[in-house]
Amino acid sequence: MNWTRKDLVGLHELSADEINFVLQTADAFKEVGTREIKKVPALRGKTLVNLFIEPSTRTRISFELAALRLSADVVNVTAAASSLTKGETLLDTARNIEALHADILVLRHNSAGAAHFLAPRLRTSIVNAGDGAHEHPTQGLLDLYTIREKKGRIDGLHVAIIGDIRFSRVARSNIFALTKLGARVTLVGPSTLVPREFEQLGVTVSHTIDDVLPSVDVVNLLRIQHERQRKEYFPGLGEYIRLFGLTKRRAELLKPDCLIMHPGPINRGVEIDSAVADGPQSVILDQVTNGLAVRMAVLYLCGGVPR
Amino acid sequence: MDAAAIRRALRRIAHEIIEANPDLASVVLAGIPSRGIEIAHRVASFVLDIAQTPIASGVIDIAMHRDDVGTRAELPIVRETRLPLPLERRTVIIVDDVLFTGRTIRAAMDAISSFGRPARIQLATLIDRGHRELPIRADYVGKNLPTSRSEKVRVRLEQTDNEPDAVWLIDA
């Protein structure tokens, strides 16, 4: 396979071959993390700008560390510290960053389509680090990487994504990538947060968690995105936990080798009990470690592609 | 060069490695993908055959240690490096099919140093075609092949390429 993309905007537009190629490339970069010197010169002399219009700790640090391990220089810009607060448009901000010879712009934005808008307008590589409720491609890739690492395959597995699907970019990226690689996906949650319309993406929708848990190979739990919900989508947290929380008792319905995943940040006691999040089936911290290797792969591919 | 000539050359390299390294247990053959890996395996099995001593071999990926990412026509594919660790007090012999400018070897040495500090690093190559751009020379050479810069050296190996063993000099 020959990688030709300067941008990673979403997993929707990637082919199964491209997704597999990123995962293979991540294998090589995961090995770098085991070396005594965890740094390679692949992107030496390149500059990466982390432009984060929405708050994030995990993703920003992960991109920053990934860039540093590839020997790129990194600058972090947050919304509060940028001229966006003075009325500058996103495109103008991005063009100014490009004029400073930045090679890669990692963008986290609260509007769906922000990365998609910038990518064709700039020579700089655009890597989407989450755009509204649209996509979070590197999270989707690291979830797939973790599943493939633990299960040895993606094809033929049954994956349940549970929680606030409506407002989740993680869910969308996972749905696109998992279905492309041959996994079966079931979405679980209250009908207000998991509308039937999602079936058009080639997945199953269920509102009864206990029916789904016994048959799945992976559960991916999502946080309730209070910051995106402009009205109440369920009566109360107590009821949500009772109907959809992965409690210790409910986790006993799972197959013993079922993986428990969560993109973080976790709300302990809401979507997942502490005992389950910290239990033997949980691969939540493996996801974080793998995220570094996956982001190194994405930065290497998009930043290194011949122009 | 045909299959028999390649076999003779690699067998001779195995003899030379045995002669130069009395402590074969400390030697690691590090093949550069993709044909260097196959050559390293073959040399290792000749060493086993001749000296009755198994010799460690591994893979050293150089793609992420190149200094020309983004300027080549194609982005090099990165692969996992697999070396027996630790490398301290060992002799690492880098193995490649063709030695040309020496830049690949520089990248390989850089990659090795990120795993530790071997006692020695040596270089074995099936073909040395000249035109070095760095102060690098091979310790073990299968065949010195004088070339012009415009010519290409085409190596085919059974396992890697699914073709009979052969080396050609091609006018490009």
Short mmCIF file of C-alpha atoms in Angstrom, two decimals:
data_model
loop_
_atom_site.label_atom_id
_atom_site.label_comp_id
_atom_site.label_asym_id
_atom_site.label_seq_id
_atom_site.Cartn_x
_atom_site.Cartn_y
_atom_site.Cartn_z
CA MET A 1 0.00 0.00 0.00
CA ASN A 2 1.17 3.50 -0.78
CA TRP A 3 -0.12 6.24 1.58
CA THR A 4 -1.05 9.43 -0.30
CA ARG A 5 -3.09 11.53 2.17
CA LYS A 6 -1.68 14.69 3.73
CA ASP A 7 -4.71 14.95 6.04
CA LEU A 8 -6.64 12.70 8.38
CA VAL A 9 -10.11 14.20 8.60
CA GLY A 10 -12.22 11.14 9.32
CA LEU A 11 -12.38 7.37 9.07
CA HIS A 12 -15.48 7.62 6.89
CA GLU A 13 -13.34 8.41 3.84
CA LEU A 14 -10.59 5.83 4.51
CA SER A 15 -10.64 2.44 2.79
CA ALA A 16 -10.25 -0.79 4.76
CA ASP A 17 -6.74 -1.08 3.27
CA GLU A 18 -5.81 2.39 4.48
CA ILE A 19 -7.08 1.67 7.98
CA ASN A 20 -5.12 -1.59 8.10
CA PHE A 21 -2.04 0.23 6.82
CA VAL A 22 -2.21 2.77 9.65
CA LEU A 23 -2.59 -0.07 12.17
CA GLN A 24 0.46 -1.88 10.73
CA THR A 25 2.46 1.32 10.83
CA ALA A 26 1.39 1.75 14.46
CA ASP A 27 2.83 -1.72 15.21
CA ALA A 28 6.24 -0.42 14.20
CA PHE A 29 5.87 2.71 16.33
CA LYS A 30 4.60 0.76 19.32
CA GLU A 31 7.95 -1.06 19.33
CA VAL A 32 9.73 2.32 19.57
CA GLY A 33 8.05 2.80 22.97
CA THR A 34 9.90 -0.29 24.26
CA ARG A 35 13.36 1.05 23.34
CA GLU A 36 15.81 2.53 25.74
CA ILE A 37 15.74 5.72 23.66
CA LYS A 38 12.09 6.22 22.73
CA LYS A 39 12.71 8.78 20.04
CA VAL A 40 13.28 8.45 16.30
CA PRO A 41 14.30 11.18 13.83
CA ALA A 42 11.51 10.55 11.29
CA LEU A 43 9.95 14.06 11.49
CA ARG A 44 13.06 15.97 12.51
CA GLY A 45 12.83 19.59 11.40
CA LYS A 46 9.04 19.50 11.05
CA THR A 47 6.76 21.63 13.19
CA LEU A 48 3.43 20.55 14.62
CA VAL A 49 0.86 22.94 16.02
CA ASN A 50 -1.79 21.63 18.40
CA LEU A 51 -4.77 23.96 17.95
CA PHE A 52 -7.30 22.97 20.60
CA ILE A 53 -10.47 25.03 20.59
CA GLU A 54 -12.11 22.57 23.01
CA PRO A 55 -10.53 21.35 26.24
CA SER A 56 -8.66 18.05 26.22
CA THR A 57 -5.88 16.54 28.27
CA ARG A 58 -5.45 13.00 26.98
CA THR A 59 -5.62 13.72 23.28
CA ARG A 60 -3.47 16.84 23.35
CA ILE A 61 -0.76 15.25 25.47
CA SER A 62 -0.87 12.14 23.33
CA PHE A 63 -0.39 14.13 20.10
CA GLU A 64 2.33 16.20 21.73
CA LEU A 65 4.25 13.15 22.96
CA ALA A 66 3.78 11.40 19.61
CA ALA A 67 5.26 14.41 17.81
CA LEU A 68 8.15 14.69 20.28
CA ARG A 69 8.97 10.99 19.85
CA LEU A 70 9.18 11.61 16.12
CA SER A 71 11.57 14.52 16.77
CA ALA A 72 9.14 17.18 15.51
CA ASP A 73 8.89 20.56 17.24
CA VAL A 74 5.55 21.22 18.96
CA VAL A 75 3.60 24.38 19.75
CA ASN A 76 0.33 24.26 21.71
CA VAL A 77 -2.44 26.79 21.17
CA THR A 78 -5.63 26.80 23.20
CA ALA A 79 -8.78 28.72 22.37
CA ALA A 80 -8.47 31.07 25.32
CA ALA A 81 -4.89 31.99 24.36
CA SER A 82 -5.59 32.46 20.64
CA SER A 83 -6.84 35.41 18.62
CA LEU A 84 -10.05 33.47 17.97
CA THR A 85 -11.29 35.24 21.10
CA LYS A 86 -10.62 38.56 19.32
CA GLY A 87 -12.87 37.62 16.42
CA GLU A 88 -10.37 36.07 14.03
CA THR A 89 -11.88 33.33 11.87
CA LEU A 90 -10.66 29.75 12.10
CA LEU A 91 -9.35 29.92 8.53
CA ASP A 92 -7.36 33.08 9.25
CA THR A 93 -5.88 31.54 12.38
CA ALA A 94 -4.94 28.45 10.41
CA ARG A 95 -3.45 30.48 7.53
CA ASN A 96 -1.32 32.40 9.99
CA ILE A 97 -0.09 29.17 11.50
CA GLU A 98 0.73 27.95 7.99
CA ALA A 99 2.58 31.20 7.25
CA LEU A 100 4.82 30.36 10.18
CA HIS A 101 5.81 27.19 8.26
CA ALA A 102 3.93 24.71 10.40
CA ASP A 103 3.91 21.33 8.68
CA ILE A 104 1.11 19.67 10.66
CA LEU A 105 -1.93 21.25 12.30
CA VAL A 106 -3.76 19.08 14.83
CA LEU A 107 -7.23 20.53 15.27
CA ARG A 108 -9.77 19.99 18.06
CA HIS A 109 -12.91 22.01 17.41
CA ASN A 110 -16.47 22.13 18.73
CA SER A 111 -17.96 22.38 15.23
CA ALA A 112 -18.47 19.31 13.09
CA GLY A 113 -16.64 19.69 9.78
CA ALA A 114 -13.95 22.11 11.00
CA ALA A 115 -11.07 19.86 9.88
CA HIS A 116 -12.88 18.99 6.66
CA PHE A 117 -13.19 22.73 5.95
CA LEU A 118 -9.50 23.51 6.52
CA ALA A 119 -7.91 20.49 4.83
CA PRO A 120 -8.37 21.49 1.16
CA ARG A 121 -7.60 25.16 1.89
CA LEU A 122 -4.12 24.66 3.31
CA ARG A 123 -0.87 22.98 2.28
CA THR A 124 -0.29 22.13 5.93
CA SER A 125 -1.39 18.63 6.97
CA ILE A 126 -4.62 18.72 8.96
CA VAL A 127 -5.17 16.01 11.55
CA ASN A 128 -8.62 15.97 13.10
CA ALA A 129 -8.42 15.56 16.88
CA GLY A 130 -12.20 15.70 17.24
CA ASP A 131 -14.74 17.94 15.51
CA GLY A 132 -18.01 18.42 17.37
CA ALA A 133 -20.12 15.27 17.33
CA HIS A 134 -18.70 14.25 13.94
CA GLU A 135 -15.46 12.25 14.10
CA HIS A 136 -12.45 11.58 16.27
CA PRO A 137 -10.44 9.45 13.84
CA THR A 138 -7.34 8.79 15.95
CA GLN A 139 -9.57 7.59 18.82
CA GLY A 140 -11.35 5.24 16.41
CA LEU A 141 -8.00 3.95 15.15
CA LEU A 142 -6.61 3.37 18.63
CA ASP A 143 -9.78 1.53 19.62
CA LEU A 144 -9.40 -0.74 16.59
CA TYR A 145 -5.70 -1.15 17.29
CA THR A 146 -6.46 -2.25 20.86
CA ILE A 147 -9.16 -4.69 19.75
CA ARG A 148 -6.87 -6.16 17.09
CA GLU A 149 -4.01 -6.43 19.59
CA LYS A 150 -6.10 -8.23 22.23
CA LYS A 151 -8.33 -10.30 19.97
CA GLY A 152 -5.99 -10.86 17.03
CA ARG A 153 -8.60 -9.68 14.53
CA ILE A 154 -11.48 -7.29 13.89
CA ASP A 155 -13.35 -9.23 11.24
CA GLY A 156 -16.30 -11.20 12.63
CA LEU A 157 -16.26 -9.67 16.11
CA HIS A 158 -19.38 -8.25 17.74
CA VAL A 159 -18.84 -4.83 19.31
CA ALA A 160 -21.35 -2.99 21.51
CA ILE A 161 -21.04 0.77 21.82
CA ILE A 162 -23.02 1.90 24.84
CA GLY A 163 -24.17 5.33 25.96
CA ASP A 164 -24.49 8.75 24.41
CA ILE A 165 -24.15 7.85 20.74
CA ARG A 166 -26.00 10.89 19.44
CA PHE A 167 -23.37 13.34 20.63
CA SER A 168 -20.35 11.06 20.29
CA ARG A 169 -17.69 11.57 17.64
CA VAL A 170 -15.91 8.53 19.08
CA ALA A 171 -18.95 6.40 18.28
CA ARG A 172 -19.11 7.63 14.68
CA SER A 173 -15.42 7.01 13.99
CA ASN A 174 -15.72 3.56 15.56
CA ILE A 175 -18.84 2.70 13.56
CA PHE A 176 -17.23 3.69 10.23
CA ALA A 177 -14.00 1.81 10.88
CA LEU A 178 -15.42 -1.31 12.55
CA THR A 179 -18.00 -1.94 9.85
CA LYS A 180 -15.37 -1.44 7.12
CA LEU A 181 -13.17 -4.09 8.72
CA GLY A 182 -16.01 -6.59 9.03
CA ALA A 183 -17.10 -6.26 12.66
CA ARG A 184 -20.75 -6.34 13.72
CA VAL A 185 -21.75 -3.26 15.73
CA THR A 186 -24.67 -2.86 18.14
CA LEU A 187 -25.43 0.55 19.62
CA VAL A 188 -27.06 0.58 23.05
CA GLY A 189 -28.67 3.44 24.97
CA PRO A 190 -31.91 5.30 25.58
CA SER A 191 -33.86 6.01 22.39
CA THR A 192 -33.24 9.73 22.83
CA LEU A 193 -29.47 9.19 22.65
CA VAL A 194 -29.48 6.24 20.24
CA PRO A 195 -32.06 7.07 17.60
CA ARG A 196 -33.08 4.43 15.04
CA GLU A 197 -31.59 6.59 12.26
CA PHE A 198 -28.19 5.11 13.13
CA GLU A 199 -29.29 1.84 11.51
CA GLN A 200 -28.59 3.51 8.17
CA LEU A 201 -24.88 3.22 9.01
CA GLY A 202 -25.15 -0.57 8.91
CA VAL A 203 -25.41 -1.19 12.65
CA THR A 204 -28.03 -2.62 15.02
CA VAL A 205 -29.75 -0.41 17.59
CA SER A 206 -30.89 -1.73 20.97
CA HIS A 207 -32.42 -0.04 23.99
CA THR A 208 -32.03 -3.05 26.31
CA ILE A 209 -28.47 -3.51 27.51
CA ASP A 210 -29.03 -6.88 29.20
CA ASP A 211 -30.06 -8.44 25.86
CA VAL A 212 -26.83 -7.37 24.22
CA LEU A 213 -24.11 -7.98 26.82
CA PRO A 214 -24.00 -11.82 26.78
CA SER A 215 -23.12 -12.09 23.08
CA VAL A 216 -20.53 -9.36 22.51
CA ASP A 217 -16.74 -9.60 22.23
CA VAL A 218 -16.10 -5.94 23.05
CA VAL A 219 -18.03 -3.26 24.93
CA ASN A 220 -17.05 0.34 24.34
CA LEU A 221 -18.63 2.66 26.91
CA LEU A 222 -19.18 6.33 26.27
CA ARG A 223 -19.53 9.23 28.63
CA ILE A 224 -22.72 11.32 28.70
CA GLN A 225 -21.66 14.46 26.81
CA HIS A 226 -23.41 17.00 29.04
CA GLU A 227 -21.55 19.83 27.28
CA ARG A 228 -23.24 19.06 23.95
CA GLN A 229 -26.75 18.34 25.24
CA ARG A 230 -28.90 21.43 25.08
CA LYS A 231 -31.86 19.75 26.74
CA GLU A 232 -32.55 16.75 28.92
CA TYR A 233 -32.35 13.45 27.06
CA PHE A 234 -33.17 11.22 30.04
CA PRO A 235 -34.98 11.81 33.32
CA GLY A 236 -32.01 11.55 35.64
CA LEU A 237 -28.60 10.02 36.21
CA GLY A 238 -30.04 7.49 38.67
CA GLU A 239 -32.34 6.13 36.04
CA TYR A 240 -29.58 6.11 33.40
CA ILE A 241 -27.31 4.10 35.70
CA ARG A 242 -30.11 1.67 36.51
CA LEU A 243 -30.92 1.09 32.82
CA PHE A 244 -27.55 1.45 31.06
CA GLY A 245 -24.68 1.65 33.55
CA LEU A 246 -22.13 -1.16 33.38
CA THR A 247 -22.43 -2.15 37.03
CA LYS A 248 -20.49 -4.97 38.64
CA ARG A 249 -23.59 -7.17 38.56
CA ARG A 250 -24.34 -6.39 34.94
CA ALA A 251 -20.72 -7.07 33.93
CA GLU A 252 -21.26 -10.67 35.04
CA LEU A 253 -23.43 -11.12 31.94
CA LEU A 254 -20.37 -10.58 29.73
CA LYS A 255 -18.31 -13.38 28.22
CA PRO A 256 -15.18 -13.87 30.35
CA ASP A 257 -12.94 -12.73 27.47
CA CYS A 258 -15.05 -9.73 26.51
CA LEU A 259 -12.95 -6.53 26.39
CA ILE A 260 -14.16 -3.47 28.28
CA MET A 261 -13.14 -0.18 26.65
CA HIS A 262 -13.71 3.49 27.34
CA PRO A 263 -12.24 6.48 25.51
CA GLY A 264 -12.09 8.55 28.70
CA PRO A 265 -12.66 10.66 30.61
CA ILE A 266 -14.50 8.14 32.81
CA ASN A 267 -17.38 9.14 35.04
CA ARG A 268 -16.98 6.46 37.68
CA GLY A 269 -20.28 5.20 39.02
CA VAL A 270 -22.22 6.52 36.03
CA GLU A 271 -21.55 4.67 32.76
CA ILE A 272 -19.15 2.26 34.48
CA ASP A 273 -18.55 1.05 38.04
CA SER A 274 -15.08 1.51 39.48
CA ALA A 275 -14.70 -2.23 40.04
CA VAL A 276 -15.39 -2.86 36.35
CA ALA A 277 -13.20 -0.03 35.06
CA ASP A 278 -10.28 -1.35 37.11
CA GLY A 279 -11.11 -5.05 36.58
CA PRO A 280 -9.22 -7.69 34.59
CA GLN A 281 -11.33 -7.28 31.44
CA SER A 282 -10.68 -3.56 31.25
CA VAL A 283 -8.21 -2.41 28.57
CA ILE A 284 -8.84 1.29 29.19
CA LEU A 285 -5.21 2.12 29.95
CA ASP A 286 -3.96 -0.04 27.06
CA GLN A 287 -6.05 2.22 24.84
CA VAL A 288 -4.15 5.23 26.13
CA THR A 289 -0.76 3.57 25.53
CA ASN A 290 -1.79 2.43 22.05
CA GLY A 291 -3.04 5.93 21.28
CA LEU A 292 0.53 7.13 21.32
CA ALA A 293 1.66 4.55 18.76
CA VAL A 294 -1.37 5.20 16.56
CA ARG A 295 -0.84 8.97 16.62
CA MET A 296 2.86 8.52 15.80
CA ALA A 297 1.76 6.47 12.79
CA VAL A 298 -0.76 9.11 11.69
CA LEU A 299 1.72 11.98 12.08
CA TYR A 300 4.43 10.01 10.28
CA LEU A 301 2.13 9.16 7.37
CA CYS A 302 0.39 12.54 6.96
CA GLY A 303 3.48 14.60 7.83
CA GLY A 304 5.87 12.50 5.76
CA VAL A 305 3.80 12.05 2.62
CA PRO A 306 5.64 13.48 -0.42
CA ARG A 307 4.28 16.90 -1.51
CA MET B 1 25.34 -13.64 -10.30
CA ASP B 2 23.34 -16.83 -10.14
CA ALA B 3 22.04 -18.92 -7.25
CA ALA B 4 25.27 -20.93 -6.92
CA ALA B 5 27.45 -17.80 -6.86
CA ILE B 6 25.20 -16.19 -4.23
CA ARG B 7 25.39 -19.33 -2.12
CA ARG B 8 29.20 -19.40 -2.35
CA ALA B 9 29.42 -15.70 -1.47
CA LEU B 10 27.20 -16.04 1.61
CA ARG B 11 29.03 -19.17 2.73
CA ARG B 12 32.33 -17.31 2.47
CA ILE B 13 30.88 -14.44 4.52
CA ALA B 14 29.85 -17.01 7.17
CA HIS B 15 33.44 -18.32 7.27
CA GLU B 16 34.79 -14.79 7.65
CA ILE B 17 32.35 -13.99 10.45
CA ILE B 18 33.41 -17.14 12.33
CA GLU B 19 37.06 -16.24 11.86
CA ALA B 20 36.66 -12.65 13.02
CA ASN B 21 34.41 -13.44 15.99
CA PRO B 22 35.81 -16.12 18.32
CA ASP B 23 32.82 -15.56 20.64
CA LEU B 24 30.00 -16.34 18.22
CA ALA B 25 27.43 -16.39 21.05
CA SER B 26 27.79 -12.63 21.37
CA VAL B 27 27.13 -11.95 17.68
CA VAL B 28 23.77 -10.68 16.41
CA LEU B 29 22.95 -10.52 12.70
CA ALA B 30 20.62 -7.57 12.10
CA GLY B 31 18.95 -7.77 8.68
CA ILE B 32 17.62 -4.66 6.99
CA PRO B 33 14.16 -5.25 5.41
CA SER B 34 13.37 -6.86 3.26
CA ARG B 35 16.21 -8.81 1.57
CA GLY B 36 18.71 -8.17 4.36
CA ILE B 37 16.49 -10.28 6.62
CA GLU B 38 16.65 -13.26 4.26
CA ILE B 39 20.41 -12.85 3.77
CA ALA B 40 20.92 -12.73 7.56
CA HIS B 41 18.93 -15.96 7.96
CA ARG B 42 20.98 -17.70 5.29
CA VAL B 43 24.30 -16.54 6.74
CA ALA B 44 23.12 -17.68 10.19
CA SER B 45 22.32 -21.14 8.88
CA PHE B 46 25.74 -21.37 7.14
CA VAL B 47 27.39 -20.40 10.45
CA LEU B 48 25.41 -23.10 12.24
CA ASP B 49 26.41 -25.57 9.53
CA ILE B 50 30.12 -24.72 9.62
CA ALA B 51 30.74 -23.94 13.30
CA GLN B 52 27.89 -25.95 14.88
CA THR B 53 27.00 -22.81 16.83
CA PRO B 54 23.63 -21.07 16.58
CA ILE B 55 23.92 -17.33 16.03
CA ALA B 56 21.24 -14.78 16.90
CA SER B 57 19.53 -12.85 14.15
CA GLY B 58 17.03 -10.03 14.14
CA VAL B 59 15.50 -7.26 12.08
CA ILE B 60 16.58 -3.63 12.07
CA ASP B 61 14.09 -1.23 10.48
CA ILE B 62 15.63 1.94 9.13
CA ALA B 63 12.62 3.72 7.62
CA MET B 64 11.93 5.91 10.65
CA HIS B 65 15.64 6.76 10.96
CA ARG B 66 16.06 8.10 7.44
CA ASP B 67 16.94 11.76 7.04
CA ASP B 68 14.96 12.25 3.82
CA VAL B 69 11.34 11.63 4.87
CA GLY B 70 9.07 13.79 2.73
CA THR B 71 11.63 14.32 -0.04
CA ARG B 72 11.46 10.80 -1.50
CA ALA B 73 8.95 9.88 -4.18
CA GLU B 74 7.30 7.39 -1.81
CA LEU B 75 6.98 7.37 1.93
CA PRO B 76 9.05 4.45 3.23
CA ILE B 77 7.00 1.80 5.03
CA VAL B 78 8.02 1.46 8.67
CA ARG B 79 8.36 -1.98 10.23
CA GLU B 80 9.04 -3.32 13.69
CA THR B 81 12.65 -3.71 14.78
CA ARG B 82 13.31 -7.02 16.54
CA LEU B 83 16.70 -7.42 18.18
CA PRO B 84 17.77 -9.68 21.03
CA LEU B 85 18.29 -7.34 23.98
CA PRO B 86 20.34 -6.09 25.68
CA LEU B 87 22.93 -5.26 23.03
CA GLU B 88 25.60 -4.31 25.54
CA ARG B 89 28.84 -6.31 25.04
CA ARG B 90 27.53 -7.84 21.83
CA THR B 91 28.70 -7.51 18.24
CA VAL B 92 25.91 -6.43 15.91
CA ILE B 93 26.49 -7.21 12.25
CA ILE B 94 24.21 -5.18 9.98
CA VAL B 95 23.21 -7.24 6.94
CA ASP B 96 21.93 -5.75 3.68
CA ASP B 97 21.72 -6.82 0.05
CA VAL B 98 23.37 -3.86 -1.72
CA LEU B 99 25.76 -1.29 -0.25
CA PHE B 100 25.55 1.96 -2.24
CA THR B 101 25.66 5.49 -0.76
CA GLY B 102 25.94 4.27 2.85
CA ARG B 103 22.96 6.35 4.01
CA THR B 104 20.88 3.28 4.83
CA ILE B 105 23.73 1.98 6.98
CA ARG B 106 24.03 5.30 8.80
CA ALA B 107 20.29 5.09 9.57
CA ALA B 108 20.74 1.49 10.74
CA MET B 109 23.55 2.49 13.11
CA ASP B 110 21.35 5.29 14.43
CA ALA B 111 18.50 2.82 14.98
CA ILE B 112 20.77 0.35 16.79
CA SER B 113 22.04 3.04 19.14
CA SER B 114 18.48 3.73 20.30
CA PHE B 115 18.41 0.19 21.72
CA GLY B 116 21.68 0.40 23.58
CA ARG B 117 25.42 0.39 23.11
CA PRO B 118 26.82 -2.72 21.46
CA ALA B 119 30.54 -3.46 21.82
CA ARG B 120 30.98 -3.37 18.04
CA ILE B 121 28.93 -2.80 14.93
CA GLN B 122 30.01 -4.45 11.69
CA LEU B 123 28.57 -4.58 8.20
CA ALA B 124 27.96 -7.45 5.80
CA THR B 125 26.60 -6.95 2.30
CA LEU B 126 25.95 -9.26 -0.62
CA ILE B 127 26.94 -6.59 -3.17
CA ASP B 128 29.14 -3.53 -2.79
CA ARG B 129 28.49 -1.29 -5.78
CA GLY B 130 30.59 1.71 -4.68
CA HIS B 131 29.59 5.43 -4.79
CA ARG B 132 29.69 6.03 -1.05
CA GLU B 133 28.45 9.39 0.22
CA LEU B 134 29.48 8.73 3.83
CA PRO B 135 32.64 7.34 5.43
CA ILE B 136 31.29 3.78 5.68
CA ARG B 137 32.80 0.48 4.51
CA ALA B 138 31.70 -3.13 4.73
CA ASP B 139 33.51 -5.72 6.87
CA TYR B 140 32.15 -8.64 4.83
CA VAL B 141 31.42 -8.35 1.10
CA GLY B 142 29.89 -11.05 -1.10
CA LYS B 143 30.94 -9.38 -4.33
CA ASN B 144 32.42 -6.04 -5.33
CA LEU B 145 30.49 -4.86 -8.36
CA PRO B 146 31.87 -1.76 -10.07
CA THR B 147 28.91 0.27 -11.36
CA SER B 148 28.14 3.65 -12.82
CA ARG B 149 25.67 5.80 -10.89
CA SER B 150 23.06 5.49 -13.60
CA GLU B 151 23.06 1.69 -13.47
CA LYS B 152 20.78 -0.29 -11.18
CA VAL B 153 21.59 -3.40 -9.19
CA ARG B 154 18.64 -5.78 -9.13
CA VAL B 155 18.70 -8.50 -6.48
CA ARG B 156 16.15 -11.29 -6.35
CA LEU B 157 15.98 -13.83 -3.53
CA GLU B 158 13.83 -16.91 -3.40
CA GLN B 159 11.98 -16.31 -0.11
CA THR B 160 11.53 -12.56 -0.37
CA ASP B 161 10.74 -12.25 -4.05
CA ASN B 162 9.38 -15.68 -4.95
CA GLU B 163 11.89 -15.80 -7.81
CA PRO B 164 15.13 -17.77 -8.24
CA ASP B 165 18.22 -16.20 -6.62
CA ALA B 166 19.97 -13.77 -8.96
CA VAL B 167 21.79 -10.44 -9.20
CA TRP B 168 21.69 -8.33 -12.35
CA LEU B 169 23.28 -5.07 -13.38
CA ILE B 170 20.70 -3.06 -15.32
CA ASP B 171 21.18 0.03 -17.47
CA ALA B 172 18.63 2.51 -16.22
#
